[in-house]
PDB file of C-alpha atoms in Angstrom:
ATOM      1  CA  MET A  21     127.000  88.576  96.216  1.00 81.00           C
ATOM      2  CA  THR A  22     123.692  90.133  97.295  1.00 89.00           C
ATOM      3  CA  VAL A  23     124.899  93.625  96.409  1.00 92.00           C
ATOM      4  CA  ALA A  24     125.782  92.480  92.897  1.00 90.00           C
ATOM      5  CA  ALA A  25     122.309  90.979  92.404  1.00 89.00           C
ATOM      6  CA  ILE A  26     120.563  94.149  93.601  1.00 87.00           C
ATOM      7  CA  ASP A  27     122.857  96.330  91.482  1.00 88.00           C
ATOM      8  CA  SER A  28     122.003  94.248  88.432  1.00 87.00           C
ATOM      9  CA  LEU A  29     118.264  94.720  89.018  1.00 84.00           C
ATOM     10  CA  VAL A  30     118.449  98.427  89.816  1.00 85.00           C
ATOM     11  CA  HIS A  31     120.766  99.181  86.908  1.00 85.00           C
ATOM     12  CA  HIS A  32     117.973  98.503  84.406  1.00 83.00           C
ATOM     13  CA  ALA A  33     115.140  99.897  86.534  1.00 83.00           C
ATOM     14  CA  ASN A  34     113.031 102.938  85.769  1.00 87.00           C
ATOM     15  CA  ILE A  35     112.165 105.244  88.647  1.00 83.00           C
ATOM     16  CA  TYR A  36     108.901 107.166  88.531  1.00 89.00           C
ATOM     17  CA  LYS A  37     108.063 109.948  90.942  1.00 90.00           C
ATOM     18  CA  ILE A  38     104.348 110.163  91.598  1.00 89.00           C
ATOM     19  CA  GLU A  39     103.170 113.354  93.234  1.00 92.00           C
ATOM     20  CA  GLY A  40     100.001 113.916  95.180  1.00 90.00           C
ATOM     21  CA  GLU A  41      98.423 112.518  98.302  1.00 87.00           C
ATOM     22  CA  SER A  42      98.558 108.763  98.779  1.00 90.00           C
ATOM     23  CA  TYR A  43      95.202 106.998  98.486  1.00 90.00           C
ATOM     24  CA  ARG A  44      96.261 104.585 101.244  1.00 92.00           C
ATOM     25  CA  LYS A  45      97.184 107.470 103.545  1.00 91.00           C
ATOM     26  CA  LYS A  46      93.919 109.269 102.807  1.00 90.00           C
ATOM     27  CA  GLN A  47      91.913 106.106 103.546  1.00 92.00           C
ATOM     28  CA  ALA A  48      93.834 105.487 106.794  1.00 91.00           C
ATOM     29  CA  LEU A  49      93.194 109.042 108.011  1.00 91.00           C
ATOM     30  CA  LYS A  50      89.500 108.721 107.156  1.00 90.00           C
ATOM     31  CA  SER A  51      89.295 105.379 108.960  1.00 90.00           C
ATOM     32  CA  ASN A  52      91.019 106.814 112.049  1.00 86.00           C
ATOM     33  CA  GLN A  53      88.600 109.763 112.118  1.00 86.00           C
ATOM     34  CA  GLU A  54      85.592 107.424 111.930  1.00 80.00           C
ATOM     35  CA  ILE A  55      86.962 105.315 114.795  1.00 80.00           C
ATOM     36  CA  GLY A  56      87.508 108.473 116.845  1.00 75.00           C
ATOM     37  CA  GLN A  57      83.890 109.562 116.323  1.00 65.00           C
ATOM     38  CA  VAL A  58      82.549 106.207 117.556  1.00 56.00           C
ATOM     39  CA  ASN A  59      84.419 106.343 120.887  1.00 50.00           C
TER      40      ASN A  59
END
Protein backbone atom coordinates (compact mmCIF):
# COMPACT_ATOMS: atom_id res chain seq x y z
CA MET A 1 0.00 0.00 0.00
CA THR A 2 2.76 2.45 0.93
CA VAL A 3 4.71 1.66 -2.23
CA ALA A 4 1.67 2.44 -4.36
CA ALA A 5 1.21 5.81 -2.65
CA ILE A 6 4.87 6.77 -3.14
CA ASP A 7 4.80 5.57 -6.75
CA SER A 8 1.76 7.74 -7.40
CA LEU A 9 3.52 10.82 -6.03
CA VAL A 10 6.84 10.20 -7.77
CA HIS A 11 5.21 9.37 -11.09
CA HIS A 12 4.13 13.00 -11.56
CA ALA A 13 7.19 14.57 -9.93
CA ASN A 14 9.80 16.71 -11.63
CA ILE A 15 13.42 16.16 -10.67
CA TYR A 16 15.82 19.09 -10.84
CA LYS A 17 19.56 18.71 -10.51
CA ILE A 18 21.15 21.75 -8.94
CA GLU A 19 24.90 22.00 -9.31
CA GLY A 20 27.30 23.98 -7.19
CA GLU A 21 28.32 24.07 -3.57
CA SER A 22 25.56 23.85 -0.99
CA TYR A 23 24.97 27.04 0.99
CA ARG A 24 24.23 24.95 4.09
CA LYS A 25 27.49 23.03 3.69
CA LYS A 26 29.46 26.24 3.15
CA GLN A 27 27.92 27.81 6.27
CA ALA A 28 28.62 24.68 8.35
CA LEU A 29 32.28 24.62 7.28
CA LYS A 30 32.63 28.32 8.09
CA SER A 31 31.00 27.81 11.49
CA ASN A 32 33.30 24.86 12.27
CA GLN A 33 36.37 26.92 11.33
CA GLU A 34 35.28 29.78 13.61
CA ILE A 35 34.75 27.35 16.51
CA GLY A 36 38.20 25.87 15.88
CA GLN A 37 39.83 29.32 16.05
CA VAL A 38 38.21 30.08 19.42
CA ASN A 39 39.57 26.94 21.12
